[in-house]
Each structure stands twice: as structure tokens, then as C-alpha cells.
Amino acid sequence: MPFKQKMEDANKRTGSNIVLALDLPLNKPGKLLIKAKEILKAVHTHICAVKLNRHLILPLGLFGDVQSLIGQAEDYELPTIMDCKINDIGNTNQIIAEHYFKAGFDAVTANALVGWEDGLLPVFDIARQSNRGVLILVYMSHKGAWEGYGQKVFIHENGRNVSQYKIFAQKALKWKADGAVVGATYPKKIKEVNSILGEEVPIYSPGIGAQGGQIQKALENGAKYLIIGRTITLSKNPSSVARDLKLATQRSLSKGL
Ligand code: BMP
């Protein structure tokens, strides 16, 4: 089943559009794995997917303990996303994607700045061959995002200046990406990007809570999935926090967005 479909199924089955960013601070690998597994077990009914980042891949090892986390997510029928932000020449990108897909991840994130030919084309090729997904960064959630994603690009063909993130959104559409990442900290940008992407490319929005983004604003402006990490992973009671976040998203959505 294609990744986009897998996400939709998980969304329907769980009633949640929260992607858990399973990020934990520095700790001994043994403790990290135990903690990560505990959190995943506690919140799995309140989320629709799991995203891993270098927080766990570096200390635990892709073909080491990370395998048991991917297996646990599979047991809960939750898709897994590797947030590797692929950003190199095509040959290197291909190897990166092959490793993550071989390890069992259902999708990877990638940076549109490297372009298509000999850039992200090989990543999309492998993803399509194996029903995996590629999520494209369109506008990141951090404060300095404007420096790159917000800069104006001069278009020679028509003499116009266009914002970089709008160009990335158009590329996400053209490349048939499985998702576009836009920070919840910039709800107006979510709306603008959503008007370019329509129903074709769902918006994944990180930055809720710890970075100041708000659930309602992200959803009402067109985000489909909310990526949430520290608000859940660092809380004393991840299960009840995740449940409350899920209920908050359901309330926002039922207000007739
Ligand atoms: P948190 O909810 O703790 O801020 O975590 C957000 C997660 O999403 C982190 O893994 C971060 O690397 C990732 N992320 C982000 O915060 N903003 C982006 O623009 C893109 C991301 O992948």
C-alpha cells in the first residue's frame, strides 16, 4: 500500500492525526531504548504515526536497537517516518534512502533545495518502487526559517520575485511528494502552501507546543498531520498528554474546518 494511503488508514483507524516525534535527550543507549519503548507503548492509541530523528538513530544504531522500535510501531500498525532531511547528491541520497527503507522505515524527509536531477529523483524512484513515502520540507518551524525558506528568488523567465517556500511547495506538487512539511509556528504560511498543494499533498506540521505553534491554528489553515515531540516525550504522563492533544485536534476538526 502506498505511504499516503497507509497514513490515511492509520488516521481513520486511530482517530488521531498526531505524528509522534519520538525525540529524547542525551542518555545512555540502554536507558534511551527502554524510555522510548515505554513512551510508544503508552501513547500508541493516541497517535497515527511515529517519526524518528537523530536523537535515537545516532545512539541506538539503525540496524541495532532502532529495529526493535520500528518493530514495536509495526505491531501497533503505525507507519514510521525517518526524519533524515536528505540533502546531498543523488548517489549519496540513494544510499541514504536505501538504508532507511531497508531498516523498515515507511518514509523519509528530504530537502527540496538539492533539486531533482541527480538530487532527489533517485530517492523518489526507490520510494515509488517500494511503496514508501517522501516528505518535502517547504517551510521549517524555527525562528531562522525565513533566512532560507523565506528568501525571494528572482525568476528570469518572467522577471518576478517568488518566495522560496512557494517554489518548494510547487516542487512538492510536481514531484508528487507524499507530504510537505510546514511549521505550525507559521499558520499563514500553512494556508498559502495549502492553496498551492490542495488535496494532493498533505501538510505535516511540526512546532506545536514546545516551539509555540497551536493546534487549532495549524489545522484551520490546512495542516493535515501534526508532528509533536517534546510536549509528549518530556511530560510526566505522556499517555494523558497525548490523549488530550488528540482530543484537542478532534475538537478543532469538529468545529467545521
Ligand atoms: P518538538 O515538538 O519537540 O518541537 O519536535 C518537533 C520535531 O519535528 C523534531 O524532531 C524536529 O527536528 C522536527 N522538525 C521541526 O521541529 N521543524 C521543522 O520544520 C521540521 C522538522 O522536521
mmCIF file of N, CA and C in Angstrom, residues 182-257:
data_model
loop_
_atom_site.group_PDB
_atom_site.id
_atom_site.type_symbol
_atom_site.label_atom_id
_atom_site.label_comp_id
_atom_site.label_asym_id
_atom_site.label_seq_id
_atom_site.Cartn_x
_atom_site.Cartn_y
_atom_site.Cartn_z
ATOM 1 N N VAL A 182 5.479 21.987 6.862
ATOM 2 C CA VAL A 182 5.379 23.441 7.085
ATOM 3 C C VAL A 182 5.175 23.670 8.583
ATOM 4 N N GLY A 183 5.983 24.541 9.177
ATOM 5 C CA GLY A 183 5.940 24.761 10.619
ATOM 6 C C GLY A 183 4.601 25.298 11.111
ATOM 7 N N ALA A 184 4.139 24.730 12.233
ATOM 8 C CA ALA A 184 2.893 25.205 12.867
ATOM 9 C C ALA A 184 3.080 26.601 13.438
ATOM 10 N N THR A 185 4.332 27.014 13.551
ATOM 11 C CA THR A 185 4.656 28.344 14.075
ATOM 12 C C THR A 185 4.374 29.435 13.035
ATOM 13 N N TYR A 186 4.043 29.016 11.803
ATOM 14 C CA TYR A 186 3.747 29.975 10.726
ATOM 15 C C TYR A 186 2.420 29.617 10.052
ATOM 16 N N PRO A 187 1.291 29.798 10.797
ATOM 17 C CA PRO A 187 -0.003 29.358 10.245
ATOM 18 C C PRO A 187 -0.357 29.996 8.897
ATOM 19 N N LYS A 188 0.054 31.272 8.704
ATOM 20 C CA LYS A 188 -0.272 31.889 7.410
ATOM 21 C C LYS A 188 0.447 31.188 6.269
ATOM 22 N N LYS A 189 1.648 30.727 6.555
ATOM 23 C CA LYS A 189 2.406 30.000 5.524
ATOM 24 C C LYS A 189 1.717 28.660 5.216
ATOM 25 N N ILE A 190 1.158 28.052 6.259
ATOM 26 C CA ILE A 190 0.430 26.789 6.041
ATOM 27 C C ILE A 190 -0.704 27.048 5.048
ATOM 28 N N LYS A 191 -1.411 28.152 5.262
ATOM 29 C CA LYS A 191 -2.550 28.472 4.397
ATOM 30 C C LYS A 191 -2.083 28.700 2.951
ATOM 31 N N GLU A 192 -1.019 29.475 2.801
ATOM 32 C CA GLU A 192 -0.514 29.765 1.450
ATOM 33 C C GLU A 192 -0.065 28.475 0.753
ATOM 34 N N VAL A 193 0.657 27.646 1.506
ATOM 35 C CA VAL A 193 1.155 26.392 0.924
ATOM 36 C C VAL A 193 -0.019 25.473 0.589
ATOM 37 N N ASN A 194 -0.999 25.441 1.489
ATOM 38 C CA ASN A 194 -2.165 24.604 1.254
ATOM 39 C C ASN A 194 -2.909 25.019 -0.012
ATOM 40 N N SER A 195 -2.916 26.321 -0.298
ATOM 41 C CA SER A 195 -3.625 26.771 -1.505
ATOM 42 C C SER A 195 -2.864 26.335 -2.765
ATOM 43 N N ILE A 196 -1.578 26.083 -2.641
ATOM 44 C CA ILE A 196 -0.813 25.561 -3.787
ATOM 45 C C ILE A 196 -0.997 24.039 -3.903
ATOM 46 N N LEU A 197 -0.991 23.369 -2.759
ATOM 47 C CA LEU A 197 -0.985 21.893 -2.768
ATOM 48 C C LEU A 197 -2.374 21.266 -2.905
ATOM 49 N N GLY A 198 -3.398 21.959 -2.417
ATOM 50 C CA GLY A 198 -4.747 21.380 -2.435
ATOM 51 C C GLY A 198 -4.785 20.056 -1.704
ATOM 52 N N GLU A 199 -5.583 19.131 -2.246
ATOM 53 C CA GLU A 199 -5.752 17.819 -1.606
ATOM 54 C C GLU A 199 -4.606 16.863 -1.935
ATOM 55 N N GLU A 200 -3.825 17.243 -2.952
ATOM 56 C CA GLU A 200 -2.826 16.310 -3.487
ATOM 57 C C GLU A 200 -1.736 15.934 -2.496
ATOM 58 N N VAL A 201 -1.213 16.972 -1.819
ATOM 59 C CA VAL A 201 -0.054 16.740 -0.929
ATOM 60 C C VAL A 201 -0.419 17.199 0.485
ATOM 61 N N PRO A 202 -0.568 16.257 1.430
ATOM 62 C CA PRO A 202 -0.933 16.641 2.796
ATOM 63 C C PRO A 202 0.194 17.392 3.510
ATOM 64 N N ILE A 203 -0.212 18.333 4.348
ATOM 65 C CA ILE A 203 0.777 19.117 5.099
ATOM 66 C C ILE A 203 1.025 18.488 6.471
ATOM 67 N N TYR A 204 2.296 18.259 6.761
ATOM 68 C CA TYR A 204 2.745 17.781 8.071
ATOM 69 C C TYR A 204 3.308 18.994 8.803
ATOM 70 N N SER A 205 2.793 19.235 10.009
ATOM 71 C CA SER A 205 3.177 20.477 10.674
ATOM 72 C C SER A 205 3.819 20.234 12.039
ATOM 73 N N PRO A 206 5.148 20.479 12.128
ATOM 74 C CA PRO A 206 5.826 20.388 13.427
ATOM 75 C C PRO A 206 5.863 21.755 14.095
ATOM 76 N N GLY A 207 6.164 21.774 15.392
ATOM 77 C CA GLY A 207 6.328 23.060 16.066
ATOM 78 C C GLY A 207 5.206 23.364 17.047
ATOM 79 N N ILE A 208 4.305 22.380 17.261
ATOM 80 C CA ILE A 208 3.214 22.561 18.233
ATOM 81 C C ILE A 208 3.791 22.491 19.657
ATOM 82 N N GLY A 209 3.316 23.349 20.515
ATOM 83 C CA GLY A 209 3.698 23.263 21.931
ATOM 84 C C GLY A 209 5.076 23.828 22.205
ATOM 85 N N ALA A 210 6.075 22.966 22.274
ATOM 86 C CA ALA A 210 7.430 23.381 22.675
ATOM 87 C C ALA A 210 7.961 24.564 21.856
ATOM 88 N N GLN A 211 7.590 24.632 20.585
ATOM 89 C CA GLN A 211 8.088 25.731 19.741
ATOM 90 C C GLN A 211 7.070 26.880 19.612
ATOM 91 N N GLY A 212 5.920 26.731 20.251
ATOM 92 C CA GLY A 212 4.948 27.838 20.295
ATOM 93 C C GLY A 212 3.777 27.724 19.324
ATOM 94 N N GLY A 213 3.786 26.732 18.447
ATOM 95 C CA GLY A 213 2.673 26.584 17.494
ATOM 96 C C GLY A 213 1.415 26.070 18.185
ATOM 97 N N GLN A 214 0.261 26.400 17.601
ATOM 98 C CA GLN A 214 -1.017 25.999 18.203
ATOM 99 C C GLN A 214 -1.793 25.058 17.286
ATOM 100 N N ILE A 215 -2.383 24.050 17.924
ATOM 101 C CA ILE A 215 -3.121 23.021 17.183
ATOM 102 C C ILE A 215 -4.199 23.629 16.283
ATOM 103 N N GLN A 216 -5.075 24.426 16.899
ATOM 104 C CA GLN A 216 -6.225 24.952 16.149
ATOM 105 C C GLN A 216 -5.780 25.761 14.930
ATOM 106 N N LYS A 217 -4.780 26.631 15.136
ATOM 107 C CA LYS A 217 -4.340 27.482 14.026
ATOM 108 C C LYS A 217 -3.723 26.654 12.898
ATOM 109 N N ALA A 218 -2.952 25.647 13.281
ATOM 110 C CA ALA A 218 -2.331 24.804 12.246
ATOM 111 C C ALA A 218 -3.410 24.086 11.445
ATOM 112 N N LEU A 219 -4.393 23.524 12.145
ATOM 113 C CA LEU A 219 -5.435 22.753 11.453
ATOM 114 C C LEU A 219 -6.345 23.647 10.614
ATOM 115 N N GLU A 220 -6.745 24.788 11.182
ATOM 116 C CA GLU A 220 -7.706 25.620 10.431
ATOM 117 C C GLU A 220 -7.066 26.239 9.189
ATOM 118 N N ASN A 221 -5.728 26.272 9.161
ATOM 119 C CA ASN A 221 -5.059 26.813 7.978
ATOM 120 C C ASN A 221 -4.655 25.740 6.971
ATOM 121 N N GLY A 222 -4.940 24.489 7.305
ATOM 122 C CA GLY A 222 -4.767 23.452 6.289
ATOM 123 C C GLY A 222 -3.795 22.327 6.612
ATOM 124 N N ALA A 223 -3.233 22.304 7.834
ATOM 125 C CA ALA A 223 -2.350 21.170 8.174
ATOM 126 C C ALA A 223 -3.199 19.908 8.316
ATOM 127 N N LYS A 224 -2.664 18.796 7.846
ATOM 128 C CA LYS A 224 -3.410 17.534 7.990
ATOM 129 C C LYS A 224 -2.866 16.714 9.167
ATOM 130 N N TYR A 225 -1.543 16.648 9.279
ATOM 131 C CA TYR A 225 -0.927 15.889 10.370
ATOM 132 C C TYR A 225 -0.094 16.841 11.231
ATOM 133 N N LEU A 226 -0.131 16.627 12.544
ATOM 134 C CA LEU A 226 0.643 17.462 13.461
ATOM 135 C C LEU A 226 1.783 16.628 14.034
ATOM 136 N N ILE A 227 3.000 17.105 13.848
ATOM 137 C CA ILE A 227 4.172 16.394 14.376
ATOM 138 C C ILE A 227 4.457 16.967 15.767
ATOM 139 N N ILE A 228 4.361 16.128 16.793
ATOM 140 C CA ILE A 228 4.548 16.635 18.166
ATOM 141 C C ILE A 228 5.555 15.760 18.918
ATOM 142 N N GLY A 229 6.566 16.414 19.473
ATOM 143 C CA GLY A 229 7.624 15.688 20.183
ATOM 144 C C GLY A 229 7.640 15.976 21.667
ATOM 145 N N ARG A 230 8.466 16.968 22.073
ATOM 146 C CA ARG A 230 8.768 17.172 23.497
ATOM 147 C C ARG A 230 7.545 17.375 24.382
ATOM 148 N N THR A 231 6.483 17.980 23.845
ATOM 149 C CA THR A 231 5.282 18.188 24.669
ATOM 150 C C THR A 231 4.797 16.833 25.196
ATOM 151 N N ILE A 232 5.005 15.790 24.403
ATOM 152 C CA ILE A 232 4.607 14.446 24.831
ATOM 153 C C ILE A 232 5.778 13.732 25.504
ATOM 154 N N THR A 233 6.933 13.694 24.812
ATOM 155 C CA THR A 233 8.026 12.823 25.280
ATOM 156 C C THR A 233 8.645 13.283 26.596
ATOM 157 N N LEU A 234 8.607 14.591 26.882
ATOM 158 C CA LEU A 234 9.220 15.082 28.123
ATOM 159 C C LEU A 234 8.204 15.270 29.246
ATOM 160 N N SER A 235 6.947 14.935 28.976
ATOM 161 C CA SER A 235 5.943 15.159 30.023
ATOM 162 C C SER A 235 5.994 14.017 31.045
ATOM 163 N N LYS A 236 5.437 14.302 32.211
ATOM 164 C CA LYS A 236 5.429 13.270 33.277
ATOM 165 C C LYS A 236 4.481 12.134 32.917
ATOM 166 N N ASN A 237 3.447 12.481 32.137
ATOM 167 C CA ASN A 237 2.452 11.466 31.794
ATOM 168 C C ASN A 237 2.153 11.501 30.288
ATOM 169 N N PRO A 238 3.055 10.935 29.476
ATOM 170 C CA PRO A 238 2.898 11.023 28.018
ATOM 171 C C PRO A 238 1.541 10.536 27.531
ATOM 172 N N SER A 239 1.005 9.504 28.173
ATOM 173 C CA SER A 239 -0.258 8.943 27.709
ATOM 174 C C SER A 239 -1.389 9.969 27.831
ATOM 175 N N SER A 240 -1.513 10.604 28.998
ATOM 176 C CA SER A 240 -2.637 11.546 29.154
ATOM 177 C C SER A 240 -2.409 12.803 28.324
ATOM 178 N N VAL A 241 -1.137 13.235 28.176
ATOM 179 C CA VAL A 241 -0.871 14.416 27.335
ATOM 180 C C VAL A 241 -1.232 14.101 25.885
ATOM 181 N N ALA A 242 -0.820 12.925 25.407
ATOM 182 C CA ALA A 242 -1.120 12.556 24.012
ATOM 183 C C ALA A 242 -2.632 12.440 23.808
ATOM 184 N N ARG A 243 -3.300 11.862 24.797
ATOM 185 C CA ARG A 243 -4.767 11.740 24.676
ATOM 186 C C ARG A 243 -5.417 13.125 24.615
ATOM 187 N N ASP A 244 -4.968 14.036 25.491
ATOM 188 C CA ASP A 244 -5.538 15.398 25.494
ATOM 189 C C ASP A 244 -5.264 16.111 24.171
ATOM 190 N N LEU A 245 -4.066 15.908 23.620
ATOM 191 C CA LEU A 245 -3.736 16.546 22.331
ATOM 192 C C LEU A 245 -4.633 15.987 21.227
ATOM 193 N N LYS A 246 -4.831 14.681 21.285
ATOM 194 C CA LYS A 246 -5.700 14.059 20.270
ATOM 195 C C LYS A 246 -7.122 14.604 20.382
ATOM 196 N N LEU A 247 -7.614 14.717 21.614
ATOM 197 C CA LEU A 247 -8.972 15.260 21.799
ATOM 198 C C LEU A 247 -9.039 16.712 21.326
ATOM 199 N N ALA A 248 -7.968 17.465 21.575
ATOM 200 C CA ALA A 248 -7.948 18.873 21.134
ATOM 201 C C ALA A 248 -7.989 18.948 19.605
ATOM 202 N N THR A 249 -7.284 18.045 18.926
ATOM 203 C CA THR A 249 -7.317 18.067 17.454
ATOM 204 C C THR A 249 -8.722 17.677 16.975
ATOM 205 N N GLN A 250 -9.325 16.706 17.649
ATOM 206 C CA GLN A 250 -10.677 16.280 17.234
ATOM 207 C C GLN A 250 -11.688 17.405 17.428
ATOM 208 N N ARG A 251 -11.530 18.147 18.541
ATOM 209 C CA ARG A 251 -12.438 19.286 18.791
ATOM 210 C C ARG A 251 -12.261 20.340 17.701
ATOM 211 N N SER A 252 -10.984 20.643 17.370
ATOM 212 C CA SER A 252 -10.715 21.649 16.327
ATOM 213 C C SER A 252 -11.328 21.217 15.006
ATOM 214 N N LEU A 253 -11.164 19.947 14.670
ATOM 215 C CA LEU A 253 -11.655 19.465 13.376
ATOM 216 C C LEU A 253 -13.183 19.453 13.343
ATOM 217 N N SER A 254 -13.799 19.159 14.507
ATOM 218 C CA SER A 254 -15.268 19.085 14.511
ATOM 219 C C SER A 254 -15.899 20.477 14.477
ATOM 220 N N LYS A 255 -15.090 21.513 14.669
ATOM 221 C CA LYS A 255 -15.646 22.868 14.576
ATOM 222 C C LYS A 255 -15.908 23.260 13.129
ATOM 223 N N GLY A 256 -15.791 22.289 12.263
ATOM 224 C CA GLY A 256 -16.153 22.503 10.852
ATOM 225 C C GLY A 256 -15.068 23.169 10.038
ATOM 226 N N LEU A 257 -13.833 22.679 10.235
ATOM 227 C CA LEU A 257 -12.733 23.254 9.463
ATOM 228 C C LEU A 257 -12.903 22.949 7.999
#
